C-alpha positions as a printed Julia matrix, in Angstrom:
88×3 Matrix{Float64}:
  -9.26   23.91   13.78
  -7.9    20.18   14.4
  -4.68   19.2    11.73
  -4.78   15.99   10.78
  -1.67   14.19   12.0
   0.35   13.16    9.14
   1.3     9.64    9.25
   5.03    9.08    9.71
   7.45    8.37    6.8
   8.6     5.46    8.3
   5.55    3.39    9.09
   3.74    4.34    5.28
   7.0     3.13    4.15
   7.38   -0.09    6.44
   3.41   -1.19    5.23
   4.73   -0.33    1.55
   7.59   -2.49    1.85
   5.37   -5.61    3.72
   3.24   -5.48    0.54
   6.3    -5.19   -2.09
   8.2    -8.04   -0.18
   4.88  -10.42    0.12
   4.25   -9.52   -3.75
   7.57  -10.3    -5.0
   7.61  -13.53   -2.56
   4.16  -14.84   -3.31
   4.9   -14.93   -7.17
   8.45  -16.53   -6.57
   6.64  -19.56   -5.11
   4.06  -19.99   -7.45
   6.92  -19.47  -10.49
   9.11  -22.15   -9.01
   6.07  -24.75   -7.73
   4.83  -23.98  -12.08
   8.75  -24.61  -13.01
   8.63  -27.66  -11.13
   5.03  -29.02  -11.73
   5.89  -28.35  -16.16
   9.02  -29.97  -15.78
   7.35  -33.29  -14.11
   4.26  -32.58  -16.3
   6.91  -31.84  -19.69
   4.58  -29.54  -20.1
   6.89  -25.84  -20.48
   5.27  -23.02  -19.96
   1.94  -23.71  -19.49
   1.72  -24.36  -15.13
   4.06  -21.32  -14.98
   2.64  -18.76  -16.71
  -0.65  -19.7   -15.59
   0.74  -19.65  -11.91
   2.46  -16.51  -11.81
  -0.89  -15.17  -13.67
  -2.71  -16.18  -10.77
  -0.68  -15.11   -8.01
  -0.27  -11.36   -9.47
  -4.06  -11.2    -9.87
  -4.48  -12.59   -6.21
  -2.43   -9.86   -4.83
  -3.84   -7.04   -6.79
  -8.16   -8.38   -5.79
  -6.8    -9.32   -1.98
  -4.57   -5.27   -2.11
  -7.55   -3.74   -3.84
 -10.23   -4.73   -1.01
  -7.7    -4.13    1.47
  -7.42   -0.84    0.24
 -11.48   -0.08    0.36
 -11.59   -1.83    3.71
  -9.04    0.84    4.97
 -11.17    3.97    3.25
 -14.1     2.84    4.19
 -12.68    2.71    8.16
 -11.21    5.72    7.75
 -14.35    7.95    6.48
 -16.33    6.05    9.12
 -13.73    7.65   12.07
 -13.66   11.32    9.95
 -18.02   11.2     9.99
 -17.66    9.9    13.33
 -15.34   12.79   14.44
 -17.53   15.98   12.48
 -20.16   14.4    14.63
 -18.88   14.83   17.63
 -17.33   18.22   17.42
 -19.51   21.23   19.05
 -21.22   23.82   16.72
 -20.54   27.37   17.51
C-alpha cells in the first residue's frame, strides 16, 4: 500500500507564517486608518474598535472558506485516487 507523502515542515510552516503575517498586517491598517479617521472624527474609540472588529472577522470568514476550499480539493483527489487503483 501507497504512504501518503507527508508535507514538508518547511512549506506547512511558510503558508502558516503568510497567514500570521497577513493577519497581524491587515488589522494594523485598519487600527491605524480607525486611529486616524476618530481622531479627525473626535470620535475615540468608536472607528477603531469597530475597524479592527472587522478586519479580525474578515480574516477568520475569508481563512475559514479557504480552509473548506482546500478539504474539499483534497477529498476530491483521495476519491479520485481509490478510484483509480486496481482491485485484486
Amino acid at each position: 500500500m501507497k504512504k501518503r507523502p507527508a508535507p514538508t515542515m518547511t512549506s506547512s510552516s511558510n503558508e502558516g507564517s503568510g497567514h500570521g503575517v497577513e493577519l497581524a498586517l491587515l488589522v494594523l491598517v485598519y487600527l491605524l486608518i480607525g486611529i486616524g479617521l476618530d481622531a479627525w472624527l473626535n470620535t475615540q474609540p468608536i472607528f477603531t474598535i469597530a475597524l479592527v472588529l472587522i478586519a479580525v472577522i474578515g480574516q477568520f470568514v475569508k481563512t475559514y472558506y479557504a480552509y473548506n476550499a482546500r478539504m474539499t480539493l483534497l477529498e476530491e483527489k483521495r476519491a479520485q485516487s481509490t478510484r483509480a487503483r486496481p482491485e485484486r
